[in-house]
Short mmCIF file of C-alpha atoms in Angstrom, two decimals:
data_model
loop_
_atom_site.label_atom_id
_atom_site.label_comp_id
_atom_site.label_asym_id
_atom_site.label_seq_id
_atom_site.Cartn_x
_atom_site.Cartn_y
_atom_site.Cartn_z
CA MET H 22 -3.69 29.04 -3.51
CA SER H 23 -6.42 26.21 -4.05
CA ARG H 24 -5.44 22.38 -3.54
CA VAL H 25 -4.33 20.63 -6.55
CA TYR H 26 -5.35 17.30 -7.74
CA ASN H 27 -2.50 15.09 -6.28
CA PHE H 28 -1.85 11.77 -8.09
CA ALA H 29 1.50 11.21 -6.38
CA ALA H 30 2.41 7.53 -5.54
CA GLY H 31 3.56 8.24 -1.97
CA PRO H 32 3.45 10.30 0.24
CA ALA H 33 0.03 10.71 -1.46
CA VAL H 34 -3.25 12.40 -1.29
CA LEU H 35 -5.11 12.44 2.25
CA PRO H 36 -8.78 13.02 2.76
CA GLU H 37 -9.64 16.53 2.97
CA GLU H 38 -12.23 16.21 5.90
CA VAL H 39 -9.35 14.39 7.97
CA LEU H 40 -7.01 17.08 7.06
CA LYS H 41 -9.21 19.86 8.29
CA GLU H 42 -10.30 17.92 11.42
CA ALA H 43 -6.60 17.59 12.41
CA ALA H 44 -6.11 21.15 11.78
CA GLY H 45 -8.67 22.09 14.08
CA GLU H 46 -7.20 19.86 16.64
CA MET H 47 -3.49 21.12 16.16
CA LEU H 48 -3.25 23.40 19.33
CA ASP H 49 -5.62 21.66 21.52
CA TYR H 50 -6.49 17.83 20.96
CA ASN H 51 -9.94 16.85 23.03
CA GLY H 52 -9.28 19.23 25.57
CA THR H 53 -5.81 18.31 26.38
CA GLY H 54 -4.48 21.91 25.46
CA MET H 55 -1.88 20.35 23.29
CA SER H 56 -1.28 18.88 20.20
CA VAL H 57 -0.75 15.00 19.55
CA MET H 58 2.43 16.12 18.16
CA GLU H 59 3.45 17.44 21.75
CA MET H 60 1.81 14.64 24.15
CA SER H 61 3.39 11.71 25.90
CA HIS H 62 2.71 8.44 24.19
CA ARG H 63 2.28 6.92 27.75
CA SER H 64 -0.43 9.57 28.48
CA LYS H 65 -3.99 8.45 28.74
CA ALA H 66 -4.93 10.57 25.62
CA PHE H 67 -2.69 9.00 23.48
CA GLU H 68 -3.55 5.44 24.68
CA GLN H 69 -7.08 6.17 23.64
CA ILE H 70 -5.84 7.15 20.26
CA ILE H 71 -3.93 4.14 19.56
CA THR H 72 -6.60 1.72 20.85
CA ASP H 73 -9.07 3.34 18.98
CA ALA H 74 -6.98 3.24 15.70
CA GLU H 75 -6.36 -0.50 16.29
CA LYS H 76 -10.27 -1.11 17.19
CA THR H 77 -11.67 0.51 14.04
CA LEU H 78 -8.93 -0.95 11.72
CA ARG H 79 -9.87 -4.43 13.38
CA ASP H 80 -13.61 -3.49 12.41
CA LEU H 81 -12.89 -2.27 8.85
CA MET H 82 -10.77 -5.56 7.92
CA ASN H 83 -12.66 -7.87 10.15
CA ILE H 84 -9.38 -9.05 11.80
CA PRO H 85 -9.74 -12.03 14.02
CA ASP H 86 -8.84 -12.01 17.68
CA ASN H 87 -5.84 -14.38 16.84
CA TYR H 88 -4.18 -11.55 14.70
CA LYS H 89 -2.00 -8.97 16.26
CA VAL H 90 -2.10 -5.32 14.93
CA LEU H 91 1.20 -3.51 15.25
CA PHE H 92 1.96 0.31 14.43
CA LEU H 93 5.51 0.24 13.82
CA GLN H 94 8.32 2.63 12.24
CA GLY H 95 11.00 2.06 9.47
CA GLY H 96 8.26 1.84 6.77
CA ALA H 97 7.73 -1.20 4.26
CA SER H 98 11.15 -1.44 3.44
CA GLN H 99 12.33 -2.46 7.09
CA GLN H 100 9.61 -5.10 6.97
CA PHE H 101 11.83 -6.74 4.02
CA ALA H 102 14.53 -7.50 6.89
CA MET H 103 12.18 -8.02 9.83
CA ILE H 104 10.28 -10.48 8.20
CA PRO H 105 13.17 -13.26 7.31
CA MET H 106 14.47 -12.22 10.96
CA ASN H 107 11.20 -13.58 12.55
CA LEU H 108 9.84 -16.14 10.30
CA MET H 109 12.76 -17.87 8.49
CA LYS H 110 13.24 -20.59 10.67
CA ASN H 111 14.60 -22.93 7.68
CA ARG H 112 16.40 -20.00 6.02
CA VAL H 113 14.25 -20.51 2.81
CA ALA H 114 11.47 -18.52 1.38
CA ASP H 115 9.44 -18.49 -1.81
CA HIS H 116 8.92 -14.91 -3.69
CA ILE H 117 6.81 -13.84 -6.58
CA ASN H 118 8.53 -11.25 -8.53
CA THR H 119 6.06 -8.85 -9.82
CA GLY H 120 8.24 -5.43 -9.84
CA GLN H 121 10.79 -3.04 -7.82
CA TRP H 122 9.30 -3.53 -4.41
CA ALA H 123 9.14 -7.46 -4.83
CA LYS H 124 12.67 -7.06 -5.98
CA LYS H 125 13.88 -5.32 -3.04
CA ALA H 126 12.33 -7.78 -0.70
CA ILE H 127 14.04 -10.50 -2.77
CA ALA H 128 17.62 -8.90 -2.41
CA GLU H 129 17.10 -8.32 1.34
CA GLY H 130 15.91 -11.89 1.93
CA LYS H 131 18.95 -13.04 0.45
CA LEU H 132 21.02 -11.64 3.42
CA PHE H 133 19.32 -13.81 5.88
CA GLY H 134 18.84 -17.18 3.85
CA LYS H 135 17.91 -18.50 0.67
CA ILE H 136 15.29 -17.20 -1.56
CA ASN H 137 13.43 -19.13 -4.51
CA VAL H 138 11.60 -16.79 -7.04
CA ILE H 139 8.95 -19.45 -8.07
CA ALA H 140 7.28 -17.04 -10.64
CA SER H 141 8.30 -13.68 -12.06
CA SER H 142 6.79 -11.14 -14.72
CA GLU H 143 10.04 -9.28 -15.38
CA ASP H 144 10.17 -10.67 -18.92
CA LYS H 145 7.75 -8.23 -19.80
CA MET H 146 8.67 -5.23 -17.70
CA PHE H 147 6.13 -6.48 -15.11
CA SER H 148 3.11 -5.61 -17.02
CA TYR H 149 1.03 -8.71 -15.78
CA ILE H 150 0.75 -10.91 -12.49
CA PRO H 151 2.52 -14.34 -13.49
CA ASP H 152 0.22 -17.45 -13.74
CA LEU H 153 -0.18 -18.85 -10.36
CA ARG H 154 -1.40 -22.46 -11.38
CA ASP H 155 0.84 -25.29 -10.43
CA LEU H 156 3.64 -23.16 -8.47
CA LYS H 157 6.34 -25.11 -7.28
CA ILE H 158 6.25 -24.30 -3.59
CA SER H 159 9.34 -25.19 -2.11
CA ASP H 160 8.98 -28.11 0.56
CA ASP H 161 11.68 -26.27 3.10
CA ALA H 162 10.14 -22.61 2.31
CA ASP H 163 9.14 -20.65 5.61
CA TYR H 164 6.62 -18.59 3.79
CA VAL H 165 5.57 -17.42 0.23
CA TYR H 166 6.06 -13.78 -0.23
CA ILE H 167 4.15 -11.73 -2.68
CA CYS H 168 3.68 -7.58 -3.16
CA HIS H 169 -0.33 -7.54 -3.25
CA ASN H 170 -0.27 -4.45 -5.41
CA ASN H 171 2.30 -3.00 -7.56
CA THR H 172 2.57 0.82 -7.26
CA ILE H 173 5.09 1.15 -10.03
CA TYR H 174 3.91 -0.81 -12.83
CA GLY H 175 0.28 -0.79 -11.90
CA THR H 176 -0.76 -4.75 -11.67
CA LYS H 177 -2.52 -6.18 -8.72
CA TYR H 178 -3.24 -9.89 -7.63
CA ASN H 179 -7.24 -10.64 -8.15
CA GLN H 180 -6.60 -14.16 -6.91
CA LEU H 181 -3.95 -15.51 -4.47
CA PRO H 182 -1.38 -18.16 -4.98
CA GLU H 183 -2.27 -21.58 -3.37
CA THR H 184 0.50 -22.00 -0.88
CA GLY H 185 -0.92 -24.88 1.19
CA ASP H 186 0.24 -25.01 4.74
CA LYS H 187 2.87 -22.65 3.90
CA ILE H 188 2.26 -19.08 5.28
CA LEU H 189 1.55 -16.19 3.08
CA VAL H 190 3.24 -12.90 3.55
CA ALA H 191 1.77 -9.73 1.41
CA ASP H 192 3.15 -6.32 1.19
CA MET H 193 -0.19 -4.32 0.88
CA SER H 194 1.26 -0.92 0.86
CA SER H 195 -0.44 0.56 -2.18
CA ASP H 196 -3.74 -0.89 -1.86
CA ILE H 197 -4.74 -1.89 1.83
CA LEU H 198 -8.17 -0.45 2.64
CA SER H 199 -9.29 -0.19 -1.18
CA GLU H 200 -11.35 -3.15 -1.00
CA PRO H 201 -12.43 -6.28 1.53
CA VAL H 202 -9.78 -8.77 2.05
CA ASP H 203 -9.98 -11.94 3.84
CA VAL H 204 -7.06 -11.36 6.40
CA THR H 205 -7.10 -15.25 7.25
CA ASN H 206 -5.51 -16.09 4.03
CA TYR H 207 -2.57 -14.52 5.34
CA GLY H 208 -0.05 -15.26 7.91
CA LEU H 209 1.33 -11.62 7.78
CA ILE H 210 0.21 -8.47 6.03
CA PHE H 211 1.96 -5.22 6.07
CA ALA H 212 1.71 -1.80 4.81
CA GLY H 213 3.72 1.61 4.67
CA VAL H 214 0.61 3.93 5.36
CA GLN H 215 2.05 6.80 3.30
CA LYS H 216 -0.14 5.65 0.13
CA ASN H 217 -3.40 4.83 1.16
CA ILE H 218 -3.87 5.64 5.01
CA GLY H 219 -1.69 8.35 6.42
CA PRO H 220 1.43 10.42 6.56
CA ALA H 221 4.94 8.69 5.95
CA GLY H 222 6.69 7.30 9.10
CA VAL H 223 4.40 4.62 10.29
CA VAL H 224 3.87 0.99 9.05
CA VAL H 225 1.03 -1.40 9.87
CA VAL H 226 1.48 -5.29 10.72
CA ILE H 227 -1.12 -7.54 10.88
CA ILE H 228 0.54 -10.80 11.93
CA ARG H 229 -1.12 -14.09 13.10
CA GLU H 230 -0.11 -14.81 17.04
CA ASP H 231 1.37 -18.21 16.41
CA LEU H 232 4.07 -16.36 14.42
CA ILE H 233 5.06 -14.10 17.17
CA THR H 234 7.64 -16.18 19.00
CA GLU H 235 10.98 -15.89 20.67
CA ASP H 236 12.58 -18.05 17.84
CA VAL H 237 14.05 -15.45 15.77
CA LEU H 238 17.32 -15.39 13.72
CA LEU H 239 20.49 -15.16 15.89
CA GLY H 240 21.52 -11.36 16.09
CA THR H 241 18.15 -10.03 15.56
CA PRO H 242 17.95 -6.60 17.22
CA THR H 243 15.39 -5.94 19.83
CA MET H 244 13.69 -3.37 17.95
CA LEU H 245 13.13 -6.10 14.89
CA ARG H 246 11.23 -8.46 16.89
CA TYR H 247 7.59 -8.77 16.47
CA LYS H 248 7.19 -10.29 20.02
CA VAL H 249 8.64 -7.38 21.62
CA HIS H 250 6.30 -5.00 19.97
CA ALA H 251 3.11 -7.12 20.58
CA ASP H 252 3.94 -7.44 24.03
CA ASN H 253 4.08 -3.72 24.63
CA LYS H 254 1.20 -3.03 22.39
CA SER H 255 3.15 -1.09 19.92
CA LEU H 256 4.67 1.28 22.63
CA TYR H 257 7.99 -0.59 23.43
CA ASN H 258 9.81 2.87 22.31
CA THR H 259 8.42 6.07 21.28
CA PRO H 260 6.01 5.21 18.21
CA PRO H 261 5.24 7.95 15.44
CA ALA H 262 2.55 8.98 17.56
CA TYR H 263 1.01 11.95 15.10
CA GLY H 264 1.20 9.25 12.16
CA ILE H 265 -1.01 6.85 13.97
CA TYR H 266 -3.43 9.81 15.08
CA ILE H 267 -3.98 10.65 11.50
CA CYS H 268 -4.41 6.90 10.43
CA GLY H 269 -7.07 6.71 13.05
CA LYS H 270 -8.97 9.26 11.71
CA VAL H 271 -8.40 7.75 7.97
CA PHE H 272 -9.84 4.38 9.36
CA LYS H 273 -12.84 6.38 10.86
CA TRP H 274 -13.23 7.97 7.52
CA VAL H 275 -13.27 5.01 5.57
CA GLN H 276 -15.92 3.54 8.19
CA ASN H 277 -18.14 6.51 7.82
CA LEU H 278 -18.21 6.12 3.95
CA GLY H 279 -19.66 2.59 4.60
CA GLY H 280 -16.54 0.40 4.88
CA LEU H 281 -14.59 -1.43 2.69
CA GLU H 282 -17.52 -2.83 0.18
CA ALA H 283 -18.19 0.87 -0.12
CA MET H 284 -14.78 1.86 -0.76
CA LYS H 285 -14.20 -0.90 -3.60
CA LYS H 286 -17.40 0.36 -5.03
CA ILE H 287 -16.02 3.95 -5.53
CA ASN H 288 -12.54 2.87 -6.55
CA LEU H 289 -14.12 0.42 -9.12
CA GLU H 290 -16.04 3.58 -10.29
CA LYS H 291 -12.72 5.95 -10.43
CA ALA H 292 -10.61 3.20 -12.19
CA SER H 293 -13.39 2.61 -14.90
CA ILE H 294 -13.38 6.12 -15.76
CA LEU H 295 -9.66 6.36 -16.54
CA TYR H 296 -9.25 2.76 -17.89
CA ASP H 297 -12.25 3.16 -20.19
CA TYR H 298 -10.72 6.52 -21.47
CA LEU H 299 -7.20 4.94 -22.23
CA ASP H 300 -8.76 1.84 -23.98
CA SER H 301 -10.62 4.27 -26.45
CA SER H 302 -7.84 6.79 -26.86
CA LYS H 303 -5.74 7.09 -29.75
CA LEU H 304 -2.72 9.05 -28.18
CA PHE H 305 -2.77 7.29 -24.70
CA ARG H 306 -2.56 3.85 -23.76
CA GLY H 307 -2.38 1.87 -20.68
CA THR H 308 0.53 -0.48 -20.18
CA VAL H 309 -0.90 -3.29 -18.24
CA VAL H 310 -2.67 -6.68 -18.81
CA LYS H 311 -6.61 -5.98 -18.69
CA LYS H 312 -7.05 -8.60 -16.27
CA ASP H 313 -4.19 -7.45 -13.74
CA ARG H 314 -4.95 -3.81 -13.55
CA SER H 315 -4.63 -1.96 -10.51
CA LEU H 316 -7.58 0.07 -9.11
CA MET H 317 -4.82 2.38 -7.32
CA ASN H 318 -2.03 2.94 -9.55
CA ILE H 319 -2.57 3.47 -13.28
CA PRO H 320 0.43 3.81 -15.55
CA PHE H 321 -0.08 4.98 -19.31
CA VAL H 322 2.16 6.38 -22.18
CA THR H 323 1.73 8.12 -25.40
CA GLY H 324 4.59 6.24 -27.02
CA SER H 325 6.66 9.29 -27.23
CA ASP H 326 9.08 10.48 -24.60
CA GLU H 327 8.64 14.12 -26.01
CA MET H 328 4.83 13.82 -25.81
CA ASP H 329 4.90 12.35 -22.52
CA ALA H 330 7.00 15.32 -21.18
CA LYS H 331 4.59 17.92 -22.86
CA PHE H 332 1.56 16.16 -21.35
CA ILE H 333 3.13 16.21 -17.62
CA LYS H 334 4.00 19.79 -18.01
CA GLU H 335 0.65 21.15 -19.30
CA ALA H 336 -1.15 18.73 -16.69
CA LYS H 337 0.79 20.30 -13.87
CA ALA H 338 0.03 23.96 -14.78
CA ALA H 339 -3.40 22.77 -15.18
CA GLY H 340 -3.55 21.61 -11.27
CA PHE H 341 -2.71 17.95 -11.83
CA GLU H 342 0.22 17.33 -9.60
CA SER H 343 2.80 14.33 -9.71
CA LEU H 344 1.66 12.36 -12.99
CA LYS H 345 5.19 11.59 -13.96
CA GLY H 346 5.72 7.90 -14.05
CA HIS H 347 8.43 6.14 -11.92
CA ARG H 348 12.01 6.86 -12.94
CA THR H 349 12.51 3.23 -13.76
CA VAL H 350 9.69 3.18 -16.15
CA GLY H 351 9.14 6.74 -17.54
CA GLY H 352 5.59 7.73 -19.03
CA MET H 353 2.84 8.84 -16.66
CA ARG H 354 1.12 7.09 -13.82
CA ALA H 355 -1.88 8.47 -12.01
CA SER H 356 -2.14 7.03 -8.34
CA ILE H 357 -5.70 7.15 -7.76
CA TYR H 358 -5.93 5.99 -4.09
CA ASN H 359 -9.01 6.29 -1.58
CA ALA H 360 -8.60 9.95 -0.91
CA MET H 361 -8.42 10.92 -4.53
CA PRO H 362 -12.40 12.27 -5.14
CA THR H 363 -13.95 10.78 -8.32
CA LYS H 364 -14.19 14.51 -9.28
CA GLY H 365 -10.47 14.53 -9.76
CA VAL H 366 -10.26 11.50 -12.19
CA LYS H 367 -13.04 12.79 -14.33
CA LEU H 368 -11.43 16.33 -14.36
CA LEU H 369 -7.98 14.32 -15.39
CA VAL H 370 -9.92 12.77 -18.01
CA GLU H 371 -11.64 15.62 -19.40
CA PHE H 372 -7.88 17.24 -19.58
CA MET H 373 -6.51 14.33 -21.27
CA LYS H 374 -9.09 14.50 -23.79
CA LYS H 375 -8.51 18.23 -24.49
CA PHE H 376 -4.88 17.34 -24.86
CA GLU H 377 -5.47 14.49 -27.28
CA ALA H 378 -7.50 16.71 -29.33
CA GLU H 379 -4.98 19.42 -29.46
CA ASN H 380 -2.00 16.95 -30.31
CA LYS H 381 -3.46 14.71 -32.81
CA ILE H 382 -1.09 12.14 -34.34
#
């Protein structure tokens, strides 16, 4: 069976080159006579793997020396608790609500303190990013929290809120490495890797050193303390070793393509192919305000649940996988992460044009 074009939102498509390289090393990694799945996380071979992965990510994102890079477990969802446990000194945080994952972070944060929702786009089904001008940042807020790219609803921040002296925390699970970012604008960035970096089971945390302290909320478990992981270089306990190994290969793959500027150019081209068609189509339409459109996740609808279902079924039969929209919103969604080839987007648009011609309204 040939590979499908996988438009899943996560776990998602990985670069074929990386998969082939990993397959070739499955039984014998670098002369060790064993798979990375089998080797000790305390071994010299794995120490080199995790060190190289961190260095490549630092180079790609131009991460300053005063930021730690951590490879942790628990996914992005565990960060919803870990962040307030470690950063909520006054037990107050400001959040901007732009969708499902922002809402989950808000709900989790309320377990530990007061959460102020200072802006929201829920009134229009999260189809836009709220106006960030004149935000009323709380004087006693420990940090301001955003979800940088909204996987389900297909919106992204093209500018950041002005937070003054308040720490900006960003969930970048679905757009990390898709374009350059200035890490110094953030106190903490985190990303579950299963969308744009690697296999599920790893979360990357990039955190400014001054935020890593012993001063955490009473009762914070050892495994949920950033300082424990930073002091132990992400090796306090057995890490998700194979996942980190694949992440390192993906980092190198992006680097070999030319880095994040080159990646952004490719992603803009891919997104334009699909958005341009949606803007001209009489059957399909995008659901997001144009200025806030994501480069990674593109939701669209026909306006008919029956027609949507017909399209999804026929698309799957044609080799276009996982185009069904999230269960909370319906319709369709094409996730076109870094590893989705431009050819895949072009072929999808060709199929959509054919479908539209055969199903004129």
